[in-house]
Short mmCIF file of C-alpha atoms in Angstrom, two decimals:
data_model
loop_
_atom_site.label_atom_id
_atom_site.label_comp_id
_atom_site.label_asym_id
_atom_site.label_seq_id
_atom_site.Cartn_x
_atom_site.Cartn_y
_atom_site.Cartn_z
CA MET E 488 -16.07 12.99 0.46
CA GLU E 489 -16.57 10.74 3.46
CA GLN E 490 -18.48 7.49 3.63
CA LEU E 491 -19.11 5.21 6.60
CA LEU E 492 -20.42 1.66 6.22
CA THR E 493 -21.29 -0.21 9.39
CA LEU E 494 -21.74 -3.97 9.64
CA PRO E 495 -21.88 -6.39 12.53
CA ASP E 496 -18.23 -6.62 13.72
CA VAL E 497 -16.87 -4.47 10.85
CA THR E 498 -16.81 -0.72 10.13
CA ILE E 499 -15.56 0.60 6.77
CA HIS E 500 -14.55 4.27 6.65
CA TYR E 501 -13.78 5.76 3.21
CA VAL E 502 -12.35 9.30 2.99
CA SER E 503 -11.28 11.45 0.03
CA SER E 504 -10.09 14.95 0.95
CA ILE E 505 -7.98 17.92 -0.14
CA GLY E 506 -6.12 20.16 2.31
CA ASP E 507 -4.72 19.93 5.80
CA TRP E 508 -6.70 17.70 8.12
CA THR E 509 -6.23 15.73 11.31
CA THR E 510 -8.53 13.12 12.80
CA GLU E 511 -9.33 12.85 16.47
CA ARG E 512 -7.17 10.34 18.35
CA GLU E 513 -8.87 6.96 18.61
CA GLU E 514 -8.30 3.87 20.72
CA SER E 515 -8.36 0.50 18.98
CA VAL E 516 -9.47 -1.14 22.29
CA GLU E 517 -10.29 -4.76 21.33
CA ASP E 518 -10.31 -4.11 17.58
CA ILE E 519 -7.84 -4.34 14.72
CA VAL E 520 -7.76 -1.32 12.38
CA TRP E 521 -6.36 -1.70 8.87
CA VAL E 522 -5.66 1.59 7.04
CA LEU E 523 -5.00 1.45 3.29
CA VAL E 524 -3.99 4.53 1.27
CA LEU E 525 -5.67 4.53 -2.14
CA GLY E 526 -4.11 7.78 -3.34
CA GLY E 527 -1.91 10.64 -2.14
CA LYS E 528 -0.07 10.69 1.20
CA ILE E 529 -1.13 10.54 4.82
CA GLY E 530 0.60 10.49 8.17
CA ILE E 531 -0.45 8.16 10.93
CA GLU E 532 0.58 8.36 14.55
CA VAL E 533 0.37 5.03 16.38
CA ASP E 534 1.04 5.36 20.10
CA VAL E 535 4.25 7.46 20.13
CA PHE E 536 5.42 6.56 16.61
CA GLU E 537 4.59 8.35 13.36
CA TYR E 538 4.61 6.79 9.90
CA ARG E 539 4.36 8.27 6.45
CA LEU E 540 2.25 6.28 4.00
CA GLN E 541 1.41 6.92 0.39
CA ASP E 542 -0.62 5.32 -2.37
CA SER E 543 -0.80 1.51 -2.15
CA GLU E 544 0.75 1.39 1.33
CA SER E 545 -1.06 0.24 4.44
CA ILE E 546 -0.64 -0.28 8.17
CA VAL E 547 -2.30 -2.61 10.66
CA ILE E 548 -3.09 -1.19 14.12
CA GLN E 549 -3.34 -3.77 16.85
CA PRO E 550 -5.77 -3.87 19.82
CA ASN E 551 -5.03 -1.47 22.68
CA GLN E 552 -3.14 1.02 20.50
CA SER E 553 -4.09 4.68 20.08
CA PHE E 554 -3.83 6.40 16.70
CA ARG E 555 -4.67 9.47 14.66
CA LEU E 556 -4.34 10.29 10.97
CA PHE E 557 -3.25 13.56 9.35
CA ALA E 558 -2.32 14.96 5.93
CA ASP E 559 -0.86 18.02 4.26
CA SER E 560 -2.36 19.97 1.37
CA THR E 561 -2.19 17.16 -1.19
CA GLU E 562 -5.27 15.22 -2.25
CA THR E 563 -5.61 12.06 -0.18
CA THR E 564 -7.87 9.04 -0.36
CA TYR E 565 -7.84 6.21 2.13
CA VAL E 566 -10.04 3.49 3.55
CA SER E 567 -9.96 2.00 7.02
CA PHE E 568 -11.41 -1.32 8.11
CA ARG E 569 -12.12 -1.71 11.82
CA PHE E 570 -13.11 -5.16 13.03
CA THR E 571 -13.04 -7.27 16.18
CA ALA E 572 -9.74 -9.03 16.69
CA SER E 573 -11.47 -12.37 17.09
CA ARG E 574 -12.42 -12.16 13.42
CA LEU E 575 -8.76 -12.49 12.47
CA SER E 576 -7.42 -14.80 15.16
CA GLY E 577 -3.70 -15.52 15.06
CA PHE E 578 -2.84 -12.50 12.92
CA LYS E 579 0.50 -10.98 13.93
CA ASN E 580 1.29 -7.28 14.10
CA LYS E 581 2.85 -5.95 10.92
CA ILE E 582 3.24 -2.86 8.82
CA ASN E 583 2.44 -3.95 5.29
CA PRO E 584 4.04 -1.62 2.73
CA MET E 585 3.70 -4.00 -0.21
CA PHE E 586 0.13 -3.65 -1.35
CA PRO E 587 0.07 -3.95 -5.15
CA SER E 588 -1.94 -1.71 -7.43
CA ILE E 589 -4.07 -4.65 -8.53
CA ALA E 590 -5.33 -5.07 -4.96
CA VAL E 591 -6.01 -1.33 -4.66
CA MET E 592 -8.12 -1.60 -7.79
CA SER E 593 -10.09 -4.50 -6.33
CA THR E 594 -10.58 -2.50 -3.12
CA ARG E 595 -12.03 0.43 -5.05
CA ARG E 596 -14.32 -1.92 -7.00
CA LEU E 597 -15.58 -3.71 -3.90
CA LEU E 598 -16.12 -0.43 -2.04
CA GLY E 599 -18.39 0.62 -4.87
CA GLU E 600 -20.28 -2.66 -4.74
CA TRP E 601 -20.60 -2.63 -0.95
CA SER E 602 -21.81 0.98 -0.81
CA SER E 603 -24.37 0.43 -3.58
CA ARG E 604 -26.32 -2.17 -1.60
CA GLU E 605 -27.43 -2.52 1.97
CA LEU E 606 -24.70 -4.12 4.02
CA LEU E 607 -26.70 -5.91 6.67
CA GLY E 608 -26.40 -9.38 8.13
CA ASN E 609 -23.59 -11.80 8.81
CA ALA E 610 -23.26 -12.83 5.17
CA SER E 611 -22.06 -9.33 4.22
CA THR E 612 -19.72 -9.23 7.20
CA ASP E 613 -18.25 -12.55 6.12
CA ASP E 614 -17.75 -11.20 2.59
CA VAL E 615 -15.79 -8.24 3.90
CA MET E 616 -13.73 -10.39 6.28
CA THR E 617 -12.89 -12.82 3.49
CA PHE E 618 -11.57 -9.88 1.48
CA ILE E 619 -9.56 -8.52 4.43
CA ARG E 620 -8.13 -11.91 5.38
CA HIS E 621 -7.13 -12.63 1.79
CA HIS E 622 -5.36 -9.33 1.24
CA LEU E 623 -3.61 -9.16 4.60
CA SER E 624 -2.23 -12.66 4.20
CA ASP E 625 -1.48 -12.47 0.49
CA SER E 626 -2.39 -9.25 -1.26
CA ILE E 627 -2.03 -10.37 -4.87
CA VAL E 628 -5.34 -11.38 -6.43
CA ASP E 629 -4.83 -14.95 -7.60
CA GLU E 630 -7.60 -15.00 -10.18
CA ASP E 631 -6.20 -12.06 -12.14
CA ILE E 632 -4.24 -13.03 -15.25
CA PHE E 633 -1.34 -10.83 -14.14
CA ALA E 634 -1.04 -12.43 -10.69
CA PRO E 635 1.86 -14.71 -11.81
CA VAL E 636 3.69 -11.68 -13.24
CA LEU E 637 3.16 -9.67 -10.06
CA ARG E 638 4.49 -12.55 -7.97
CA VAL E 639 7.67 -12.67 -10.03
CA ILE E 640 8.10 -8.91 -9.66
CA HIS E 641 7.52 -9.04 -5.90
CA ASP E 642 9.97 -11.91 -5.50
CA SER E 643 12.64 -10.59 -7.87
CA TYR E 644 12.28 -6.77 -7.95
CA HIS E 645 15.94 -6.48 -6.85
CA THR E 646 17.19 -8.33 -9.93
CA GLU E 647 17.29 -7.36 -13.58
CA LEU E 648 13.78 -8.08 -14.86
CA ARG E 649 13.37 -8.15 -18.64
CA ILE E 650 10.01 -7.21 -20.13
CA GLU E 651 10.39 -9.98 -22.68
CA ASP E 652 10.62 -12.59 -19.92
CA LEU E 653 7.63 -11.19 -18.05
CA SER E 654 5.51 -11.07 -21.21
CA ARG E 655 6.13 -14.79 -21.84
CA ILE E 656 4.50 -15.63 -18.50
CA VAL E 657 1.13 -14.46 -19.85
CA HIS E 658 1.88 -15.55 -23.44
CA GLN E 659 1.84 -12.05 -24.91
CA SER E 660 4.20 -10.15 -27.15
CA LYS E 661 6.34 -7.50 -25.48
CA TYR E 662 4.29 -4.57 -26.73
CA GLN E 663 0.94 -6.27 -26.16
CA PHE E 664 2.08 -7.04 -22.62
CA ILE E 665 3.14 -3.44 -21.89
CA ARG E 666 -0.20 -2.14 -23.18
CA SER E 667 -2.41 -4.67 -21.38
CA PHE E 668 -0.40 -4.44 -18.13
CA ARG E 669 -0.84 -0.67 -18.07
CA GLU E 670 -4.56 -0.95 -18.81
CA ARG E 671 -5.08 -3.47 -16.01
CA ILE E 672 -2.60 -2.30 -13.33
CA GLY E 673 -2.57 1.43 -14.08
CA GLN E 674 1.23 1.59 -14.52
CA THR E 675 3.73 0.30 -17.04
CA PRO E 676 5.73 -2.78 -16.01
CA TYR E 677 8.81 -0.58 -15.56
CA GLN E 678 6.91 1.84 -13.32
CA TYR E 679 5.56 -1.03 -11.24
CA ILE E 680 9.01 -2.60 -10.79
CA THR E 681 10.44 0.79 -9.84
CA ARG E 682 7.64 1.27 -7.31
CA GLN E 683 8.46 -2.04 -5.62
CA ARG E 684 12.13 -1.08 -5.39
CA LEU E 685 11.22 2.25 -3.82
CA ILE E 686 8.87 0.64 -1.31
CA HIS E 687 11.67 -1.62 -0.11
CA ALA E 688 14.15 1.26 -0.14
CA LYS E 689 11.83 3.20 2.20
CA SER E 690 11.80 0.28 4.61
CA LEU E 691 15.60 -0.05 4.56
CA LEU E 692 16.01 3.69 5.10
CA ARG E 693 13.71 3.49 8.12
CA TYR E 694 14.93 0.32 9.76
CA SER E 695 18.54 -0.35 8.67
CA ASP E 696 21.93 1.32 8.86
CA LEU E 697 22.89 0.40 5.30
CA THR E 698 24.56 3.09 3.22
CA LEU E 699 22.73 4.60 0.25
CA LEU E 700 25.07 2.65 -2.03
CA ALA E 701 24.20 -0.60 -0.28
CA ILE E 702 20.47 0.17 -0.35
CA SER E 703 20.53 1.03 -4.04
CA GLN E 704 22.27 -2.29 -4.76
CA GLU E 705 19.96 -4.19 -2.40
CA VAL E 706 16.77 -3.05 -4.15
CA GLY E 707 18.06 -3.24 -7.72
CA PHE E 708 19.08 0.30 -8.70
CA ASN E 709 22.32 0.77 -10.61
CA SER E 710 23.60 3.59 -8.41
CA PRO E 711 22.72 5.88 -5.49
CA ALA E 712 22.07 8.62 -8.05
CA GLN E 713 19.36 6.51 -9.70
CA LEU E 714 17.85 5.73 -6.30
CA ASN E 715 17.96 9.42 -5.36
CA ARG E 716 16.24 10.54 -8.57
CA HIS E 717 13.38 8.03 -8.43
CA PHE E 718 12.95 8.33 -4.67
CA THR E 719 12.74 12.13 -4.77
CA GLU E 720 10.19 12.03 -7.60
CA TRP E 721 7.96 9.55 -5.76
CA VAL E 722 8.31 10.46 -2.07
CA GLY E 723 8.96 14.20 -2.43
CA CYS E 724 12.31 14.35 -0.64
CA PRO E 725 15.77 12.76 -1.11
CA PRO E 726 16.57 9.44 0.61
CA ALA E 727 19.04 11.14 2.98
CA ARG E 728 16.39 13.56 4.23
CA PHE E 729 13.83 10.77 4.55
CA ARG E 730 16.29 8.81 6.69
CA GLU E 731 17.19 11.87 8.76
CA ASN E 732 13.63 12.26 10.03
CA LYS E 733 13.06 8.47 9.94
CA GLY E 734 10.31 8.80 7.36
CA HIS E 735 7.97 10.06 10.03
CA GLN E 736 7.04 13.56 8.98
CA LEU E 737 4.99 14.59 5.99
CA LYS E 738 6.56 17.28 3.88
CA ARG E 739 4.97 20.63 4.75
CA ASP E 740 5.94 23.65 2.66
#
């Protein structure tokens, strides 16, 4: 499925696909392009560099950069927002791997709302830009009751986080908290904490020379073996292999 929504100054491209595919190379020219993966895995080549992104991860492509997207045989869903750079003045180049599930959920909801009505006029453009600006600067949705919990997890994922302590933040019992967190976020608290640790481990594997022992300690795992097990389950290859090819290539069997 492919959907294209065009507004003054903003283009929203939503794609859900199964199988091998590659987009044509594009030039960002004077625009900023924000690509957010809603499910599965994609590869993105920006200028001469390739990155591997998976669900909840995103990348910001700056003006005057060329890029193309590609995927292997897994099911992939992503959305891209293309808008004039002047709409987000002062924004600095960054790869943003920490996009929480709660924000992905709000993206899916808003995509449904935007596609169900005519998106014409500056008011709609401003609505979309408000959403983009909010999530690129601070991607946790403040009005959600779990926002304080998510902030604690994002700030302290590398420490020992007790479910009992997190549940007190929203004034729920431990088991009520686990149930309501999963219903709202789509993962258990433990799964969400583990995901944040793995996201940061991916970054350290790409951009640091730390040993696997040091990385496992840095992100809050008890041992390299624990890091290896969770990382392999989530990414599809061991940390050592991911580091060897710098996290650039999608796994192709």
